[in-house]
Short mmCIF file of C-alpha atoms in Angstrom, two decimals:
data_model
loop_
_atom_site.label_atom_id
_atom_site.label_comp_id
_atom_site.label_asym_id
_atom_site.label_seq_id
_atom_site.Cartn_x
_atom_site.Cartn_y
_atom_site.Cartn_z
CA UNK A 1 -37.41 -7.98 11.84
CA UNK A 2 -36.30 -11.80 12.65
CA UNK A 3 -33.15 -12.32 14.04
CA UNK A 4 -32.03 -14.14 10.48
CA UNK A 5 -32.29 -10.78 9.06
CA UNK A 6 -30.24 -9.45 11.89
CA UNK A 7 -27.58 -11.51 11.18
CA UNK A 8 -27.81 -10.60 7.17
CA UNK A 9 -27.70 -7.44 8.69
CA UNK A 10 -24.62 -7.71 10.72
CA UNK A 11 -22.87 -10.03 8.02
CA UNK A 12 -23.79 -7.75 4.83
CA UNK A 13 -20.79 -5.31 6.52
CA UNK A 14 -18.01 -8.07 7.29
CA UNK A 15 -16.08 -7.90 4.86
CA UNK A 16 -14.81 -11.42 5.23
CA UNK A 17 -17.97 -12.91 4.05
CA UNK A 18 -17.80 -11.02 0.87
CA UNK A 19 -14.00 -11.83 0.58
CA UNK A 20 -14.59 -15.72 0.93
CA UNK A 21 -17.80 -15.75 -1.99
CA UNK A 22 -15.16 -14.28 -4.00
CA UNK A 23 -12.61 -16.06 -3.08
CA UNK A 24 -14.65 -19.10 -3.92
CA UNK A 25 -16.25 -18.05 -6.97
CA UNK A 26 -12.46 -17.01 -8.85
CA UNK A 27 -10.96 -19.75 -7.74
CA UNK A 28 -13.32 -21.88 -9.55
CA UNK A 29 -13.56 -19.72 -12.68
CA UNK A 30 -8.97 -19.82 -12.85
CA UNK A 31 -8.85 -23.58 -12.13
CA UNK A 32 -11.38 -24.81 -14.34
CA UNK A 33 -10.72 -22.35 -17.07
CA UNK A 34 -7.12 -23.42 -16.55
CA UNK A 35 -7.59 -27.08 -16.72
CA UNK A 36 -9.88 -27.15 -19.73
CA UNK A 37 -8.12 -24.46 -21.76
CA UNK A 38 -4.91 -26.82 -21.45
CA UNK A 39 -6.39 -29.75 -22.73
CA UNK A 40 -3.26 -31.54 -21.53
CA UNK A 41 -2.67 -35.38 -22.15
CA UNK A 42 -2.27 -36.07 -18.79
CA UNK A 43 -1.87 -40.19 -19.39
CA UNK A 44 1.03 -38.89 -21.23
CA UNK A 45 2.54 -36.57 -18.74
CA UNK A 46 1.95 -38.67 -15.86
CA UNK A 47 3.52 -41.66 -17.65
CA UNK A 48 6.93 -39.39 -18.93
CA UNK A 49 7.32 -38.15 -15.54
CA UNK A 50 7.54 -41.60 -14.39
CA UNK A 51 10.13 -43.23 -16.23
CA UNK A 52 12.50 -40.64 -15.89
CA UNK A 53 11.92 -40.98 -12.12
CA UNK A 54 13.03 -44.26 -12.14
CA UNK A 55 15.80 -43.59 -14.60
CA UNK A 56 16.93 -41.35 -12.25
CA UNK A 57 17.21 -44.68 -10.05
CA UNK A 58 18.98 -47.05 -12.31
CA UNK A 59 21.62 -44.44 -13.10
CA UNK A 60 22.91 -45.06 -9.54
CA UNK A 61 23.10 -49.08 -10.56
CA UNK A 62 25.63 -50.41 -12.90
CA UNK A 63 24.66 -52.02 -15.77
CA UNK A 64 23.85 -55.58 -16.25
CA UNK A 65 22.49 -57.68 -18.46
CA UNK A 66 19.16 -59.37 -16.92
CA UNK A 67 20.22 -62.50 -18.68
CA UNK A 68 23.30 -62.91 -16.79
CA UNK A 69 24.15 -64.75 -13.51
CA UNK A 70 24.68 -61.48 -11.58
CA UNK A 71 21.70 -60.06 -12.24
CA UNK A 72 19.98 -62.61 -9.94
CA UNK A 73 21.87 -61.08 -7.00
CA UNK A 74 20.29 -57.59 -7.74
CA UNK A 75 16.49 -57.74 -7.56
CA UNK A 76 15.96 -53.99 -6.85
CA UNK A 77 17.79 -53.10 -10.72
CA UNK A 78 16.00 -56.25 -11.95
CA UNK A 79 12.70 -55.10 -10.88
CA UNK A 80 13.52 -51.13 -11.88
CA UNK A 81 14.50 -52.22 -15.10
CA UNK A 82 11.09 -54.74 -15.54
CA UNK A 83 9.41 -50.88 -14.16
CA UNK A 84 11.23 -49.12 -16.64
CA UNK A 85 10.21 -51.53 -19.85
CA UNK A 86 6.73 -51.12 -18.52
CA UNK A 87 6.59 -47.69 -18.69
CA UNK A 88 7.90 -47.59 -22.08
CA UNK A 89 5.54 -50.08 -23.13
CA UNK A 90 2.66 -47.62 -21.65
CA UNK A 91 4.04 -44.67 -23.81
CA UNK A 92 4.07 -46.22 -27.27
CA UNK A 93 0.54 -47.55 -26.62
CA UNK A 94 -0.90 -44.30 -25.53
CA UNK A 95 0.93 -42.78 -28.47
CA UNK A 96 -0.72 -45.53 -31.12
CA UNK A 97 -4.12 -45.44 -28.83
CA UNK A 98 -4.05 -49.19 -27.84
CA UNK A 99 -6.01 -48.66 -24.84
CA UNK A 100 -6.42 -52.52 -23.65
CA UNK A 101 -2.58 -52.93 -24.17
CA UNK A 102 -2.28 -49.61 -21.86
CA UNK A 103 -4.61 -51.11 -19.29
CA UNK A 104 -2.99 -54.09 -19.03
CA UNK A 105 0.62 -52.93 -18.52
CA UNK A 106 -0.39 -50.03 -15.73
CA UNK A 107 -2.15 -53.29 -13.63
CA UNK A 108 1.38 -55.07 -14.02
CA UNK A 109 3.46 -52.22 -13.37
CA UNK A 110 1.48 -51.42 -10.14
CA UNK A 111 2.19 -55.05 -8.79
CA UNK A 112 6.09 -54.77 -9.75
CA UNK A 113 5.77 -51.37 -7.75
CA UNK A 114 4.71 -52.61 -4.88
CA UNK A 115 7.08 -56.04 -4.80
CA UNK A 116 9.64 -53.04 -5.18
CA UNK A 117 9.31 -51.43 -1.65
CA UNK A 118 9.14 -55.11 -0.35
CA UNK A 119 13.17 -55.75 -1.16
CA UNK A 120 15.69 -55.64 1.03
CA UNK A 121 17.05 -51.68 0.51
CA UNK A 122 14.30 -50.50 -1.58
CA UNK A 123 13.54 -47.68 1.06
CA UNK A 124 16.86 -45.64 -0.15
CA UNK A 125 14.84 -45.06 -3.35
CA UNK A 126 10.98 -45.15 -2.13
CA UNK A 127 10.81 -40.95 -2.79
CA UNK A 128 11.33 -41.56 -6.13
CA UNK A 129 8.36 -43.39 -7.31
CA UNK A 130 5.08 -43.40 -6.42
CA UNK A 131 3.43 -43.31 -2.62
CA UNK A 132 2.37 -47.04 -1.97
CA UNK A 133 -1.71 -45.17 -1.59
CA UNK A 134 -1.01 -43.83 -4.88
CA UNK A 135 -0.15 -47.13 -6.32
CA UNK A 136 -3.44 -48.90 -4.83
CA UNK A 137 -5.71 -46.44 -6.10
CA UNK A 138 -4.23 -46.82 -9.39
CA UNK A 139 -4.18 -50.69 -9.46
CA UNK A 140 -8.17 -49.83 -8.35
CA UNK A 141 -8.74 -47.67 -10.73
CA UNK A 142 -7.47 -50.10 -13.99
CA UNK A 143 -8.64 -52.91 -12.69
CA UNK A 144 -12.29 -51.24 -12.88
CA UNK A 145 -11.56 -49.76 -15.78
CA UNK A 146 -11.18 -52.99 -17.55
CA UNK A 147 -13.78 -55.10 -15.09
CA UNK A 148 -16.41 -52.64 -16.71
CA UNK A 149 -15.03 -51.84 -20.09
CA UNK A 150 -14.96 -47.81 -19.48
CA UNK A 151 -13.51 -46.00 -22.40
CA UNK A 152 -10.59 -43.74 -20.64
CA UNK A 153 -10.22 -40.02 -20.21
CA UNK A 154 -6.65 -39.43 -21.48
CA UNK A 155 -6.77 -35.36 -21.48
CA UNK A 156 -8.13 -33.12 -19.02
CA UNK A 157 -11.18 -31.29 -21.88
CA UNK A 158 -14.18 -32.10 -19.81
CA UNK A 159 -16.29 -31.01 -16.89
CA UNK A 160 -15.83 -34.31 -14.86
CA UNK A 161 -11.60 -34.17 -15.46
CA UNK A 162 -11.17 -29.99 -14.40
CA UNK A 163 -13.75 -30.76 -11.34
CA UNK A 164 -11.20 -33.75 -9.98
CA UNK A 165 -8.62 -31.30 -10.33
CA UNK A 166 -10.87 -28.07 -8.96
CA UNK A 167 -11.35 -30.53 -5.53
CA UNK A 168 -8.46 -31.40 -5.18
CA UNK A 169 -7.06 -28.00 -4.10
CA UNK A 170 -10.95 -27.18 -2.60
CA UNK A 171 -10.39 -29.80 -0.13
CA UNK A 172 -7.21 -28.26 1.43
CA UNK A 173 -8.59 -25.46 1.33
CA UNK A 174 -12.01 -25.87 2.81
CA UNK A 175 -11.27 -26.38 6.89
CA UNK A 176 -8.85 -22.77 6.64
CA UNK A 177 -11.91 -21.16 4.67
CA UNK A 178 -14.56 -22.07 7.12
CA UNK A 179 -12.21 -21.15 10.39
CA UNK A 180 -11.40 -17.51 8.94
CA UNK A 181 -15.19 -17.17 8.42
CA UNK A 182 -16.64 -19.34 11.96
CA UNK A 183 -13.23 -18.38 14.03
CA UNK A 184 -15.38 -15.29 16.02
CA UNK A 185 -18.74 -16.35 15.98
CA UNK A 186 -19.35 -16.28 20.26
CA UNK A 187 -17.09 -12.73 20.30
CA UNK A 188 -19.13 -11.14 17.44
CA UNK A 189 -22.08 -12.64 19.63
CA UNK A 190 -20.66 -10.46 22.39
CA UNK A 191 -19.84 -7.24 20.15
CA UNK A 192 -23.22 -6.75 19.04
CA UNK A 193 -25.28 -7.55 22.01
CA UNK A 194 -26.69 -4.33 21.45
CA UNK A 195 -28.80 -5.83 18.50
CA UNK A 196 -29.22 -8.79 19.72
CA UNK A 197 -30.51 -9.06 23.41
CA UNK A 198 -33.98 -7.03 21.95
CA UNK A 199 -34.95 -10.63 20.56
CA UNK A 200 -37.58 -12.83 22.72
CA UNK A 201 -34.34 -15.77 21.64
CA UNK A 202 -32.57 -17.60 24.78
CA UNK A 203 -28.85 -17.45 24.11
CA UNK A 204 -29.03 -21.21 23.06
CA UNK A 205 -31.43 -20.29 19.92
CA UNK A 206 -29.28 -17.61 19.18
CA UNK A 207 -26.00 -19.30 18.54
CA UNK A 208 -27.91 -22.16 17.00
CA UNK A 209 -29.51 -19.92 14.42
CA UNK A 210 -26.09 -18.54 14.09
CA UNK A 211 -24.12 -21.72 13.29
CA UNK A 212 -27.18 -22.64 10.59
CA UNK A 213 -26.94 -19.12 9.21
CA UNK A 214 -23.03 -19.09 9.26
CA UNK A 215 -22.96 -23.29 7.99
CA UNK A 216 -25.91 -22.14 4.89
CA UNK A 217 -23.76 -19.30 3.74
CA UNK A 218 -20.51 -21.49 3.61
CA UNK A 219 -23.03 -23.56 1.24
CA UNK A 220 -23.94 -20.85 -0.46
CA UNK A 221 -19.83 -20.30 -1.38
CA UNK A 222 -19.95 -24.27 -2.29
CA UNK A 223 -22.93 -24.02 -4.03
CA UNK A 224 -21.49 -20.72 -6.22
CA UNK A 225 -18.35 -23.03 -7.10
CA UNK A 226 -20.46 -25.66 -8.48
CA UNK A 227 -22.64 -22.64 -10.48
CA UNK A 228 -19.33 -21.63 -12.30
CA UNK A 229 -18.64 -25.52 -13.18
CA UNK A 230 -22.09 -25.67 -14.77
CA UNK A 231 -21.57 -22.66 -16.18
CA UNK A 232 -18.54 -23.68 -18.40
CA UNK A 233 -20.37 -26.58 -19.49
CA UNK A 234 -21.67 -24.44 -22.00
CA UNK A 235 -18.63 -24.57 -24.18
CA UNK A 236 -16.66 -27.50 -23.05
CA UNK A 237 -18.04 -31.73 -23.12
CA UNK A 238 -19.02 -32.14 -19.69
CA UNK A 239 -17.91 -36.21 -19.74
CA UNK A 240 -19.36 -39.43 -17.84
CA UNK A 241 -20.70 -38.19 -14.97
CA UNK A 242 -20.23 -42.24 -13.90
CA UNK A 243 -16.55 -42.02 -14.61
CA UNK A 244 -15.12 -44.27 -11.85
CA UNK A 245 -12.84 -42.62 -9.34
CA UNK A 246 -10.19 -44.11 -7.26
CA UNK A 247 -10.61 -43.88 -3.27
CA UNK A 248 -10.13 -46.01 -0.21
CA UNK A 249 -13.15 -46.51 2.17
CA UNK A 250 -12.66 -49.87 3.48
CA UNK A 251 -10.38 -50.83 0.87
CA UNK A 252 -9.70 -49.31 -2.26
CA UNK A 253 -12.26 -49.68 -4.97
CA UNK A 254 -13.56 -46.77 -7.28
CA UNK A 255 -16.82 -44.34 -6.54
CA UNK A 256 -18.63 -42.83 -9.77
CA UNK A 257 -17.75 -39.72 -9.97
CA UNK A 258 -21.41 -38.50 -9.05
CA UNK A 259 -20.86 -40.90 -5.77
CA UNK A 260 -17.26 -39.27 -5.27
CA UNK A 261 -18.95 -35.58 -5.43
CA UNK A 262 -21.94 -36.33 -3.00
CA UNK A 263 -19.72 -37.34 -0.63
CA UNK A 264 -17.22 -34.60 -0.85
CA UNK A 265 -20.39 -31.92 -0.52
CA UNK A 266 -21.58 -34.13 2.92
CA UNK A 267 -18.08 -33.88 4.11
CA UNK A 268 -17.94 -30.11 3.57
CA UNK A 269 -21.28 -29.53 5.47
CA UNK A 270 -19.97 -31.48 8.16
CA UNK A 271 -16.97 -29.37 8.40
CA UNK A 272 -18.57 -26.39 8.05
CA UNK A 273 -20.78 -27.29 10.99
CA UNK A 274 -17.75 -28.72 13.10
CA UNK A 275 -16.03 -25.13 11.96
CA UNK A 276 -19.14 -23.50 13.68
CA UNK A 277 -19.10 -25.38 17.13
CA UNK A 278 -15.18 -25.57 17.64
CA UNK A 279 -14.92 -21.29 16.85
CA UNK A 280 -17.72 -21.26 19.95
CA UNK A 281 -16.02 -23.69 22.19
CA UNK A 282 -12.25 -21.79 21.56
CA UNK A 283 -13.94 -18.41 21.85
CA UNK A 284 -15.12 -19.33 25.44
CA UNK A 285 -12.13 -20.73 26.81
CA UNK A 286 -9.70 -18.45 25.26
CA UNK A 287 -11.86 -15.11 24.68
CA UNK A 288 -9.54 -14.03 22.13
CA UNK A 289 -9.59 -13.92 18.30
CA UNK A 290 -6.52 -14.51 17.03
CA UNK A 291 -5.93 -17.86 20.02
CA UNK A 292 -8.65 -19.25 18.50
CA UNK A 293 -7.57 -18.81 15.17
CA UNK A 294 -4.14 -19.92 16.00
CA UNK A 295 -5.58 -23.18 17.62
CA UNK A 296 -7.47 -23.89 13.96
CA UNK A 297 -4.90 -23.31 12.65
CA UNK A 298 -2.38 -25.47 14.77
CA UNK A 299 -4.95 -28.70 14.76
CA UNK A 300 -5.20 -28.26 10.95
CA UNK A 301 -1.59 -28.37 10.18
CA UNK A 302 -0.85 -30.81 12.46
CA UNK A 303 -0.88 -33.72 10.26
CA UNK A 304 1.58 -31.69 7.86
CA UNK A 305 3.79 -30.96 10.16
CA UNK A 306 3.87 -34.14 12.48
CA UNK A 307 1.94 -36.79 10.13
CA UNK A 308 3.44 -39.71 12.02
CA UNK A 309 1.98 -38.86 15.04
CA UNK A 310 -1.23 -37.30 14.16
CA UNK A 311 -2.08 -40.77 12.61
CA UNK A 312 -1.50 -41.97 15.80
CA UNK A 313 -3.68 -39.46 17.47
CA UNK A 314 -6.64 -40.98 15.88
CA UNK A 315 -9.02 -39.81 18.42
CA UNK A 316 -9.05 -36.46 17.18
CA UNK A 317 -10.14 -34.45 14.31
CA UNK A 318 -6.52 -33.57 12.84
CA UNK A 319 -6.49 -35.80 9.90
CA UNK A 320 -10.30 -35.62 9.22
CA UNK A 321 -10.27 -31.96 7.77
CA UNK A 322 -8.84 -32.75 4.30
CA UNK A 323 -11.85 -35.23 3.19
CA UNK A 324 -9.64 -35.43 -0.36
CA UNK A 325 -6.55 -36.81 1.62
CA UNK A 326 -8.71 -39.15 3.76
CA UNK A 327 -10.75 -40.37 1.06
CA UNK A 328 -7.05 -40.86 -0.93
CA UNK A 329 -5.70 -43.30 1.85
CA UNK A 330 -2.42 -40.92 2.68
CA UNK A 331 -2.76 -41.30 6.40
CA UNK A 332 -2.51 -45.17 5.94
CA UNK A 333 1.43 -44.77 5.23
CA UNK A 334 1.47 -43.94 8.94
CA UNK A 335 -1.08 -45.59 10.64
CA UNK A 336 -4.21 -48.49 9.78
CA UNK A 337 -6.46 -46.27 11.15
CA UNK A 338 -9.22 -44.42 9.74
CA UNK A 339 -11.11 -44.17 6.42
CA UNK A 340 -13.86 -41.68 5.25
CA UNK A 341 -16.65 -43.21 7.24
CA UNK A 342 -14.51 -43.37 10.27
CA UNK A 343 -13.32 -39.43 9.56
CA UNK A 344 -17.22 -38.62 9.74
CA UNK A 345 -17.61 -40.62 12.42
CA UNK A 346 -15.18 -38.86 14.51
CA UNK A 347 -16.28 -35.45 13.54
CA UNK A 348 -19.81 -36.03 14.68
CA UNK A 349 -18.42 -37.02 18.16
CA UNK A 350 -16.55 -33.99 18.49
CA UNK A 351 -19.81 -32.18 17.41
CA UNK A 352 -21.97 -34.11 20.05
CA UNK A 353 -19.17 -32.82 22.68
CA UNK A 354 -18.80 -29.50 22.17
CA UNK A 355 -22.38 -29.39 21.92
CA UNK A 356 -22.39 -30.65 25.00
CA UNK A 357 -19.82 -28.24 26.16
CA UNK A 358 -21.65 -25.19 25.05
CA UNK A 359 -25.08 -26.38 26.54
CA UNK A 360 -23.05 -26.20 30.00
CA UNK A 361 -21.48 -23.45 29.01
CA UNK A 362 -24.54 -21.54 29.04
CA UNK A 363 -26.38 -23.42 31.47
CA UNK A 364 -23.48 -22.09 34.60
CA UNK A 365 -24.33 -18.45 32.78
CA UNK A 366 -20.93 -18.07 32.58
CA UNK A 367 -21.47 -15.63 29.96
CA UNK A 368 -22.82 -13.04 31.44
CA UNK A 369 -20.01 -12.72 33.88
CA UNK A 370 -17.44 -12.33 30.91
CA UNK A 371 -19.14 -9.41 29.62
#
């Protein structure tokens, strides 16, 4: 018996592991089967919930005609009223289907939205309209539209649409996931030593065999996810597969959505992995389950809790655990740094050091003495 199938052995009884492939698998079947059975027109919503937003706004303003004097000497209502027209002018053409008319006005609008937050008070009413990383990615996302002459998705009835949606929540979700399921892997080293020490395996090969076991059945939860996506393809259209997608690498330009997955799946491996090394590392130094988990936990919510200064903290992994975030540009309303290349970037070189920490770890033999 190899020490793989001592671990299947071990892990076939934790009830976590079964609990997270279940997890996985239903939250896939509720949020896709939700989406699709909808069929909402989400151009539609998204556009409705918009102008009353900034009706909302121009309630506080009095009145004026734009072709008056006075109205010069109020360009925050001149330019929520020019919003305003804009989004009306979206509405009627998604509801007569005049999709270059539509394509036009949302490129216009997003350049009037972001004159907006440049005017002197604008920040009393920021909340109320779009984040300024929402706005790029939808100027982006038009302006490709109509570079390349893509025929829009106005409802959510397809694969492509519910799978947006299904990753959305999937990458805030990922990073607690994998630390529930990594957060003991050195201590259940320790608990079942028993099993373990019969194997000709130095400790090293152990925990490495343990982190690819523990990283290929996180993969195996991803990979069941995807399954269920496929699986409702059966009844529903699965759409352009090339559909472009809004994000911010260097700048913000669209992936195709094929792109937009790969990446996301790379990202999750690499978390997984990074999930893997940091349980080991806290387990060492703090020897206790629920420390560790509460350190995760802490670095995870960090940038939820303090986002202005977890931007600024840069250096670590805080605001490269939500790769849907990241790739969306949020952190950029606090800080210029970072992107998706620079998230992985940093991830590997906390890998590399805590890699390094647990080769010294085991090289003073430390181990043994905590036993």
């Amino acid at each position: 018996m190899n020490y793989f199938s001592v671990l299947f052995k071990i892990s076939k009884k934790n009830l976590k592991y079964r609990i997270l492939l279940i997890a996985a698998v239903l939250l896939a079947i509720i949020q896709t089967f939700f989406t699709l059975s909808q069929n909402r027109q989400v151009l539609l919503e998204e556009n409705s919930a918009d102008r009353s937003a900034v009706q909302s706004v121009l309630s506080e303003f009095k009145k004026v005609d734009l072709s008056a004097p006075d109205a010069k000497n109020d360009p925050l209502y001149t330019n929520l009223v020019q919003q305003s027209e804009l989004l009306a002018r979206k509405e009627q053409t998604l509801l007569f289907n005049n999709w270059p008319l539509f394509i036009d006005t949302s490129i216009e609008l997003s350049t009037i939205r972001k004159d907006f937050r440049s005017l002197p008070g604008a920040e009393n009413y920021t909340s109320y309209l779009p984040a300024p990383s929402d706005n790029q990615l939808e100027n982006a996302f038009y302006t490709r539209i109509k570079k390349a002459d893509i025929p829009l998705m106005a409802q959510n009835n397809t694969i492509v649409m519910s799978m947006l949606t299904l990753f959305s929540f999937l990458g805030i979700l990922w990073f607690p996931m994998t630390t529930l399921i990594t957060n003991d892997l050195l201590l259940e080293e320790l608990r079942h030593l028993s099993l373990t020490n019969g194997f000709p395996l130095a400790l090293k090969k152990r925990l490495l065999t343990k982190i690819g076991f523990t990283t290929g059945f996180l993969l195996l939860a991803l990979g069941a996810v995807y399954l269920v996506c496929m699986a409702f393809a059966v009844h529903f259209p699965i759409g352009d597969l090339n559909y472009p997608v809004p994000v911010f690498l260097t700048s913000y330009t669209t992936l195709p959505f094929i792109g937009y997955l790969g990446i996301l799946t790379f990202y999750f491996l690499l978390l997984a992995v990074f999930s893997c090394l940091l349980s080991i590392v806290l387990n060492y130094i703090l020897n206790d389950f629920y420390l560790s988990l509460f350190f995760s936990f802490g670095l995870y919510l960090l940038p939820f809790f303090f986002p202005a200064a977890s931007a600024k903290l840069w250096f670590l992994p805080a605001i490269s655990l939500n790769p849907v975030k990241l790739l969306q540009g949020k952190h950029l309303e606090f800080s210029n740094y970072g992107n998706c290349f620079f998230g992985i970037m940093v991830l590997l070189f906390w890998c590399i050091l805590f890699l390094i920490v647990i080769k010294r770890m085991i090289t003073i033999n430390t181990l043994r003495d905590r036993r």
